[in-house]
PDB file of C-alpha atoms in Angstrom:
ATOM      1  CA  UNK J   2       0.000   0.000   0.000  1.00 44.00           C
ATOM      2  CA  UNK J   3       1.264   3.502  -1.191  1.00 46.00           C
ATOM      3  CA  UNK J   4       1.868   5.876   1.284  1.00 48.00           C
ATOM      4  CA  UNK J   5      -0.233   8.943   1.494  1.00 52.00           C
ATOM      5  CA  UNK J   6       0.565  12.003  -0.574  1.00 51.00           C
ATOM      6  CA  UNK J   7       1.030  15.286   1.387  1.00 50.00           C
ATOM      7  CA  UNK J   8      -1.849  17.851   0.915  1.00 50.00           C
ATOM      8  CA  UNK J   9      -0.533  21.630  -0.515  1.00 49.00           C
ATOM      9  CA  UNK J  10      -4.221  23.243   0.718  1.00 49.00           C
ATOM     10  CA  UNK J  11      -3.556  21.796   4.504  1.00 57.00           C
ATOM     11  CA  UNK J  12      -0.004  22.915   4.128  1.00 62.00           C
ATOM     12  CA  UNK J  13       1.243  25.260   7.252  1.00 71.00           C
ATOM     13  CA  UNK J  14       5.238  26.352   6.685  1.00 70.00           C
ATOM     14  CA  UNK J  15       7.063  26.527   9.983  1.00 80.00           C
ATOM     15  CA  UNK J  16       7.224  29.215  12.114  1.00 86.00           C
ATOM     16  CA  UNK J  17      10.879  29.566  11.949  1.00 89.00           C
ATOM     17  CA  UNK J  18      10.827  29.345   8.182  1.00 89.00           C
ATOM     18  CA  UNK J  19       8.411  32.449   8.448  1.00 91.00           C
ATOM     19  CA  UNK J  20      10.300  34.249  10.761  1.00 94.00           C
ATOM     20  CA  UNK J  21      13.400  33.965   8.618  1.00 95.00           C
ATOM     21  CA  UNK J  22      11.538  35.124   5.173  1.00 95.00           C
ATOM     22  CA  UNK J  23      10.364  38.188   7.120  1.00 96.00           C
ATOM     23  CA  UNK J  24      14.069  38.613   8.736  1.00 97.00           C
ATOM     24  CA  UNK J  25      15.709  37.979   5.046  1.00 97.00           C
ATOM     25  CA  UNK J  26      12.903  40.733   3.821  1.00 97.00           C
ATOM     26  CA  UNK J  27      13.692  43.542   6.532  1.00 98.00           C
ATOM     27  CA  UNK J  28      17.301  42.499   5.889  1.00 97.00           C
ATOM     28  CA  UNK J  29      16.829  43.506   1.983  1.00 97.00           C
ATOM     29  CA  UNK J  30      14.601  46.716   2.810  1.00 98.00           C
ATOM     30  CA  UNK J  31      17.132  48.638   5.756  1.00 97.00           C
ATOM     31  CA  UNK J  32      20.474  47.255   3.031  1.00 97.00           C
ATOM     32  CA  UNK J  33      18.660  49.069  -0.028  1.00 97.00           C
ATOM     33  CA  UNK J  34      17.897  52.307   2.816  1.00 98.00           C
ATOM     34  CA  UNK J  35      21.848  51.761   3.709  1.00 97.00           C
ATOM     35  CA  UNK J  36      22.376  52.245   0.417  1.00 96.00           C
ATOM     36  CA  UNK J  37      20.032  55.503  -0.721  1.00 96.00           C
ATOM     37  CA  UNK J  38      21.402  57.089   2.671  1.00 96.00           C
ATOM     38  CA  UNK J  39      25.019  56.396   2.064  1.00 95.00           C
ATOM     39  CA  UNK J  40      24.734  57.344  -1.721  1.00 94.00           C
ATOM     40  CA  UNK J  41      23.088  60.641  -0.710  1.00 94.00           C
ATOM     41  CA  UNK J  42      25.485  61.481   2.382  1.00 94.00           C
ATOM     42  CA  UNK J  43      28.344  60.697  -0.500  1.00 94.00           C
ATOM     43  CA  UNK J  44      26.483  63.643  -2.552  1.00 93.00           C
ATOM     44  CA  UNK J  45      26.320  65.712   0.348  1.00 94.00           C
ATOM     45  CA  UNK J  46      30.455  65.554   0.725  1.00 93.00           C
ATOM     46  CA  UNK J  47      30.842  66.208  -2.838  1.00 91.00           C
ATOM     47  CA  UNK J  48      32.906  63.193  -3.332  1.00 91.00           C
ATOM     48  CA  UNK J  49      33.690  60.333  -5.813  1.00 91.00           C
ATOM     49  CA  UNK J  50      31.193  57.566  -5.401  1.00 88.00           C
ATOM     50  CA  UNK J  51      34.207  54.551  -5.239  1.00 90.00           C
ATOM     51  CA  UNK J  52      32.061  51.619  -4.122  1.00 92.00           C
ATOM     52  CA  UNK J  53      29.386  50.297  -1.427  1.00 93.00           C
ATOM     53  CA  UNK J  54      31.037  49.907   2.057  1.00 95.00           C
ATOM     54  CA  UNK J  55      31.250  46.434   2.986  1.00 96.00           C
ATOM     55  CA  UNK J  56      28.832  46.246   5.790  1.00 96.00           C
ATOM     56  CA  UNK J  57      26.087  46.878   3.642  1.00 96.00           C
ATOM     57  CA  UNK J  58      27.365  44.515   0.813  1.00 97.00           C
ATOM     58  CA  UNK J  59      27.725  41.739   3.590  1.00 98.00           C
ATOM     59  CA  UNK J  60      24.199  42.431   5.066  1.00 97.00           C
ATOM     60  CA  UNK J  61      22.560  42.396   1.607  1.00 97.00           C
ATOM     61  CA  UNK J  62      24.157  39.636   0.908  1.00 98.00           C
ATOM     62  CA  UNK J  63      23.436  37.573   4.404  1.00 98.00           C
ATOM     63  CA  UNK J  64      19.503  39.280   3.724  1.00 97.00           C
ATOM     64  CA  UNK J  65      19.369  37.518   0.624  1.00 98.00           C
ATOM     65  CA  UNK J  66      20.631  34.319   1.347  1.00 97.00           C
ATOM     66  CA  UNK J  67      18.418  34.325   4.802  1.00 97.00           C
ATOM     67  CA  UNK J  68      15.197  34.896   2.634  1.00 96.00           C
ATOM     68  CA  UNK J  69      16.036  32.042  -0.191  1.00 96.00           C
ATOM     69  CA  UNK J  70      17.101  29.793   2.238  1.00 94.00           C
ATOM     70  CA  UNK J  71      13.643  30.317   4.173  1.00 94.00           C
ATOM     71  CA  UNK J  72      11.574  30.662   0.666  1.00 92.00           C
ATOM     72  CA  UNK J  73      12.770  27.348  -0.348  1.00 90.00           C
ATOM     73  CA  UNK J  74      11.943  25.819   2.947  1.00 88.00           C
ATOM     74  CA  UNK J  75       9.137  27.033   2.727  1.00 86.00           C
ATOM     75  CA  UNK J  76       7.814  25.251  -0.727  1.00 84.00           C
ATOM     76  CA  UNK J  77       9.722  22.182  -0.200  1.00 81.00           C
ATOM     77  CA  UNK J  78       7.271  20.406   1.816  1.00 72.00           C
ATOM     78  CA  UNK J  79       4.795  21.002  -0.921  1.00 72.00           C
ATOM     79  CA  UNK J  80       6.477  19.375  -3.634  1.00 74.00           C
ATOM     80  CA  UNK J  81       5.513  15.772  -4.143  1.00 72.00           C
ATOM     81  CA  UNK J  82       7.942  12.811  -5.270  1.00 72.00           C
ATOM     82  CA  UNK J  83       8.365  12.243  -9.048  1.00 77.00           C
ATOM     83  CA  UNK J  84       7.860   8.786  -8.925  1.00 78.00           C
ATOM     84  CA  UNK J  85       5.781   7.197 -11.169  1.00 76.00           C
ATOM     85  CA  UNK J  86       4.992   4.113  -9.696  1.00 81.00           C
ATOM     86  CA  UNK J  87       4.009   6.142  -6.049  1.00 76.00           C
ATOM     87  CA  UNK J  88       1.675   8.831  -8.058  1.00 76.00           C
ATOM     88  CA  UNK J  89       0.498   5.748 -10.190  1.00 79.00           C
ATOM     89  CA  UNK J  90      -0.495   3.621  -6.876  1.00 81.00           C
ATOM     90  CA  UNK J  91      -2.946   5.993  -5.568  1.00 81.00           C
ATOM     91  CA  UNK J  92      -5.035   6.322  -8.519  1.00 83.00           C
ATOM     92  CA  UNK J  93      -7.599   3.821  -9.749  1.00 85.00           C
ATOM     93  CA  UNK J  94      -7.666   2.518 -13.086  1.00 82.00           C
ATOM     94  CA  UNK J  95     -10.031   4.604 -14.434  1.00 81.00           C
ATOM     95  CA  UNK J  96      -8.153   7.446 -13.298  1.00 81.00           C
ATOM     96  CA  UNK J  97      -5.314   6.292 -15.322  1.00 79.00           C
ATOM     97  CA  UNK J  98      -6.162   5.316 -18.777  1.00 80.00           C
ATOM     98  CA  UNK J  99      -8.916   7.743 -19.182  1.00 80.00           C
ATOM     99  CA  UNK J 100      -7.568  10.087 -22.628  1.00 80.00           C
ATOM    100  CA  UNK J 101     -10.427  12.907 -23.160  1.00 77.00           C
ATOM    101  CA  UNK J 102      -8.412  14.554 -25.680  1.00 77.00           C
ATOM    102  CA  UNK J 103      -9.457  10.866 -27.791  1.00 76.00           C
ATOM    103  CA  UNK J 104     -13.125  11.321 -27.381  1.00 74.00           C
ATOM    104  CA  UNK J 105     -14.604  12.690 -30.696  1.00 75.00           C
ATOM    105  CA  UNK J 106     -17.904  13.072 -31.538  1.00 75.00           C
ATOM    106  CA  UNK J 107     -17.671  14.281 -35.230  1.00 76.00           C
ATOM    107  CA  UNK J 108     -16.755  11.052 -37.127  1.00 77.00           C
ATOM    108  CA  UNK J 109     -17.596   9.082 -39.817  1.00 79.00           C
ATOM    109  CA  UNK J 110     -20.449   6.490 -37.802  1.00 77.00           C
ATOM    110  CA  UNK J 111     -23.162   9.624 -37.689  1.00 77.00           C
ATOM    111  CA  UNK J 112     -22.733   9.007 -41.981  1.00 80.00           C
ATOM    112  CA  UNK J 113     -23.035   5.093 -41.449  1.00 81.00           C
ATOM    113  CA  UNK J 114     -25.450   4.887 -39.342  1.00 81.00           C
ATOM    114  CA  UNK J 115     -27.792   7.791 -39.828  1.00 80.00           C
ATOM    115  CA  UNK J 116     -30.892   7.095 -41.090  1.00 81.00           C
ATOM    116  CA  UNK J 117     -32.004   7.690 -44.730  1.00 71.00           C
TER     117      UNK J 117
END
């Protein structure tokens, strides 16, 4: 007997999984401010834009690997194994030979068997 497949609609992500996306997000949102504050304080100064400093590189960067980390633990329970023989074992017969795109009603028996 096949086990069960997981259900997406009853999915709930973890809590922690959460909690990182929205820490990965914030991350993003207060690095891109970083930036628009430094680049403006840089115009201020009247000097040479040379480069990002690297505290806001490094906290973009740690941002953006917190939320893809927490985005792709979030979806992962969802997906479902891509064995055939485990989708295949929870379906019924029916279910599995059935080919609507086949069915056609316009064919040559309504010309053979109409009547005259």
């Amino acid at each position: 007997m096949a086990a069960p497949s997981p259900s997406p609609a009853t999915h709930k992500p973890a809590w922690s999984s959460t909690i990182l996306l929205w820490l990965g997000v914030l991350g993003l949102m207060h690095s891109a401010y970083s930036v628009t504050e430094y680049r403006h304080n840089i115009k201020l100064q009247s000097e040479e834009f040379s480069g990002l400093p690297t505290d806001i590189l490094l906290e973009c960067f740690v941002s953006f690997v917190m939320a893809l980390y927490a985005v792709v633990a979030i979806k992962v329970s969802e997906l479902l194994p891509i064995d055939a023989v485990f989708n295949l074992n929870q379906k019924t017969p029916d279910e599995v030979f059935v080919t609507p795109s086949f069915h056609t009603f316009r064919h040559r028996g309504r010309f053979l068997f109409a009547k005259s």
